[in-house]
Coordinates of C-alpha atoms in Angstrom, one line a residue:
M236 CA -10.2 -28.5 -6.9
S237 CA -7.8 -26.7 -4.6
D238 CA -8.2 -27.1 -0.8
K239 CA -6.7 -23.7 -0.2
T240 CA -8.8 -20.9 1.1
P241 CA -10.0 -18.9 -1.9
V242 CA -9.5 -15.1 -1.9
D243 CA -11.2 -13.1 -4.6
F244 CA -9.5 -9.8 -5.4
W245 CA -10.9 -7.1 -7.7
F246 CA -8.4 -4.4 -9.0
D247 CA -7.9 -1.7 -11.4
P248 CA -4.2 -1.6 -12.5
L249 CA -4.3 2.3 -12.3
C250 CA -5.0 2.4 -8.5
P251 CA -1.8 2.6 -6.4
W252 CA -3.7 1.6 -3.3
A253 CA -5.0 -1.6 -4.9
W254 CA -1.4 -2.3 -5.9
M255 CA -0.3 -2.0 -2.3
T256 CA -3.1 -4.4 -1.2
S257 CA -2.3 -6.9 -4.0
R258 CA 1.3 -7.1 -3.0
W259 CA 0.2 -7.8 0.6
V260 CA -2.1 -10.6 -0.4
L261 CA 0.7 -12.2 -2.4
E262 CA 2.8 -12.1 0.7
V263 CA 0.0 -13.8 2.5
E264 CA 0.1 -16.6 0.0
K265 CA 3.6 -17.4 1.3
V266 CA 2.6 -17.7 4.9
R267 CA -1.0 -18.9 4.9
D268 CA -2.8 -21.6 2.9
I269 CA -4.7 -19.3 0.5
E270 CA -5.2 -19.0 -3.2
V271 CA -5.8 -15.6 -4.8
R272 CA -8.2 -15.4 -7.7
W273 CA -7.8 -12.1 -9.7
H274 CA -10.7 -10.1 -11.2
V275 CA -10.9 -6.8 -13.0
M276 CA -12.9 -3.8 -11.9
S277 CA -12.8 -0.4 -13.6
L278 CA -12.5 3.1 -12.2
G279 CA -13.9 4.2 -15.5
V280 CA -17.1 2.2 -15.0
L281 CA -17.3 3.2 -11.3
N282 CA -17.1 6.9 -12.1
E283 CA -19.0 7.1 -15.4
D284 CA -22.2 8.4 -13.7
K285 CA -20.4 11.1 -11.7
L286 CA -17.9 12.5 -14.1
D287 CA -19.1 16.1 -13.4
Q288 CA -18.1 15.7 -9.8
L289 CA -14.5 14.7 -10.6
P290 CA -11.5 17.1 -10.9
E291 CA -10.9 18.0 -14.5
E292 CA -7.5 16.2 -14.9
Y293 CA -9.0 13.0 -13.4
R294 CA -12.3 13.3 -15.4
E295 CA -10.4 13.3 -18.7
N296 CA -8.9 9.9 -17.9
M297 CA -12.3 8.5 -16.9
L298 CA -14.1 9.5 -20.1
P299 CA -15.1 6.6 -22.3
G300 CA -12.0 5.5 -24.2
G301 CA -9.7 7.6 -21.8
K302 CA -6.5 6.4 -20.3
S303 CA -8.3 4.7 -17.4
W304 CA -9.9 2.3 -19.8
W305 CA -6.7 1.1 -21.6
P306 CA -5.2 -1.3 -19.1
V307 CA -8.5 -2.9 -17.9
R308 CA -9.5 -3.5 -21.5
V309 CA -6.2 -5.2 -22.2
V310 CA -6.4 -7.3 -19.1
I311 CA -10.0 -8.4 -19.8
A312 CA -9.0 -9.3 -23.4
A313 CA -6.1 -11.3 -22.1
R314 CA -8.4 -13.2 -19.8
E315 CA -11.0 -13.9 -22.5
K316 CA -8.3 -15.1 -24.9
Y317 CA -5.9 -17.0 -22.6
G318 CA -7.8 -17.7 -19.4
D319 CA -8.0 -16.6 -15.8
E320 CA -4.5 -17.9 -15.1
V321 CA -2.9 -15.0 -17.0
V322 CA -4.6 -12.2 -15.1
G323 CA -2.4 -12.2 -12.0
S324 CA 0.9 -12.2 -13.9
L325 CA -0.3 -9.5 -16.2
Y326 CA -1.4 -7.4 -13.3
T327 CA 2.0 -7.8 -11.7
A328 CA 3.7 -6.7 -14.9
L329 CA 1.4 -3.7 -15.3
G330 CA 1.6 -2.6 -11.7
T331 CA 5.4 -2.9 -11.6
R332 CA 5.7 -0.6 -14.6
F333 CA 2.9 1.8 -13.6
H334 CA 3.8 2.2 -9.9
N335 CA 7.2 0.8 -8.9
E336 CA 9.0 2.1 -12.0
G337 CA 6.9 5.2 -12.3
Q338 CA 6.1 4.8 -16.0
G339 CA 2.4 5.5 -15.5
A340 CA -0.4 4.0 -17.6
T341 CA 1.1 4.7 -21.0
R342 CA 0.7 2.6 -24.1
E343 CA 4.4 1.9 -23.9
A344 CA 4.1 0.6 -20.4
I345 CA 1.2 -1.6 -21.3
A346 CA 3.1 -3.0 -24.3
G347 CA 6.1 -3.6 -22.1
A348 CA 4.0 -5.4 -19.5
L349 CA 2.5 -7.7 -22.1
A350 CA 6.0 -8.7 -23.0
D351 CA 7.0 -9.1 -19.4
A352 CA 4.0 -11.4 -18.9
G353 CA 4.8 -13.5 -22.0
L354 CA 1.6 -12.4 -23.7
P355 CA 1.1 -11.5 -27.4
A356 CA 2.0 -7.9 -28.3
D357 CA -1.2 -7.5 -30.3
L358 CA -3.3 -7.4 -27.1
I359 CA -2.4 -3.7 -26.9
E360 CA -4.9 -3.2 -29.7
Y361 CA -7.7 -3.9 -27.3
A362 CA -6.9 -0.7 -25.3
D363 CA -9.0 1.2 -27.8
S364 CA -11.6 -1.5 -28.4
D365 CA -14.9 -2.1 -26.7
T366 CA -14.9 -5.7 -27.9
Y367 CA -14.9 -7.1 -24.3
D368 CA -16.6 -4.2 -22.5
T369 CA -19.6 -6.4 -21.7
E370 CA -17.2 -8.9 -19.9
L371 CA -15.4 -6.0 -18.3
R372 CA -18.6 -4.6 -16.9
A373 CA -19.7 -8.0 -15.7
S374 CA -16.5 -8.5 -13.8
H375 CA -16.7 -5.0 -12.3
K376 CA -20.4 -5.6 -11.3
E377 CA -19.6 -8.9 -9.6
G378 CA -17.1 -7.2 -7.3
I379 CA -18.9 -3.9 -6.7
D380 CA -22.2 -5.7 -6.0
K381 CA -20.5 -7.4 -3.0
V382 CA -19.6 -4.1 -1.3
G383 CA -21.8 -1.3 -2.8
Q384 CA -21.3 1.7 -4.9
E385 CA -19.7 3.9 -2.2
V386 CA -16.3 2.2 -2.4
G387 CA -13.6 1.8 -5.0
T388 CA -10.7 -0.6 -5.6
P389 CA -9.5 -2.9 -4.2
V390 CA -12.3 -5.2 -3.3
I391 CA -11.4 -8.4 -1.5
A392 CA -13.7 -11.3 -0.7
V393 CA -12.8 -13.8 2.1
P394 CA -14.7 -16.6 3.9
G395 CA -17.1 -15.4 6.6
A396 CA -18.4 -17.1 9.7
D397 CA -20.9 -19.3 7.9
G398 CA -18.4 -20.2 5.0
E399 CA -20.0 -17.7 2.6
Q400 CA -17.8 -14.9 1.3
I401 CA -17.7 -11.5 2.9
A402 CA -16.3 -8.7 0.8
F403 CA -14.6 -5.5 1.9
F404 CA -13.0 -2.4 0.3
G405 CA -9.4 -2.7 1.3
P406 CA -7.5 -3.3 3.4
V407 CA -5.7 0.0 2.6
V408 CA -2.1 -0.2 3.8
T409 CA 1.3 1.1 2.9
P410 CA 3.9 -0.2 2.5
A411 CA 2.7 -3.7 1.8
P412 CA 3.3 -5.8 4.9
K413 CA 5.6 -8.8 4.5
G414 CA 6.2 -12.0 6.4
E415 CA 4.6 -12.3 9.8
E416 CA 3.2 -8.7 9.5
A417 CA 1.3 -9.8 6.4
A418 CA 0.0 -12.9 8.2
K419 CA -1.3 -10.8 11.1
L420 CA -3.2 -8.5 8.8
W421 CA -4.7 -11.5 7.1
D422 CA -5.7 -13.1 10.4
G423 CA -7.3 -9.9 11.4
T424 CA -9.2 -9.7 8.1
L425 CA -10.6 -13.1 8.7
M426 CA -11.5 -12.2 12.2
V427 CA -13.6 -9.1 11.3
A428 CA -15.2 -11.1 8.4
S429 CA -16.4 -13.6 11.0
I430 CA -18.4 -11.0 12.9
P431 CA -22.0 -10.7 11.5
G432 CA -22.8 -7.0 10.9
F433 CA -19.2 -5.8 10.8
Y434 CA -18.8 -3.1 8.1
E435 CA -16.0 -0.7 8.5
I436 CA -12.8 0.5 10.2
K437 CA -11.3 3.7 8.8
R438 CA -9.0 6.6 9.5
T439 CA -7.7 9.5 7.4
R440 CA -4.7 8.5 5.3
T441 CA -1.6 10.6 6.2
Q442 CA 0.9 8.8 4.0
G443 CA 0.9 8.0 0.3
P444 CA 1.7 4.6 -1.2
I445 CA 5.2 3.4 -0.7
F446 CA 6.4 1.3 -3.6
D447 CA 9.3 -1.0 -2.7

């Protein structure tokens, strides 16, 4: 068993804001004694009961079998076949291609990410398969149950005042802080998690994600 502080992180590879937060928490691993445990959540699952409220171009991706389902199905298949330890590296490979390199969530980008992560190419076949949708939904539910249906990705769960995990949506930040700035945001996250009854700090975003 690791004696590092566990941090559970739920992501959908499509979300650029989750990508920003994930790069921050990896920076925190360099400066604080934490261990990130990666979990999949799905924007497709999150939005399946409110498709009629979504913009048309967004709704098409969220439909069952649409583009939003491809990467999460591949990640969950990789987890089921090769273990939790491959999830973080595959997410990094996907996010780098989707966001930093601007390839988007194409099949070619997913295939390239599998190669980058050293995983078998045939995992791409699960993009169109519901084989592991039960496991995908269970992973999504575990994260969303901690924060409620009114939020999206990312979800991060950290130790609270009594040692039990407290989960939040976010933090939403751009660009991803590094070094001591990353440490300060982490320390602040633990501080608010230690306050019983704390729920939310928010302001309108005036800047898009900065990929560096």
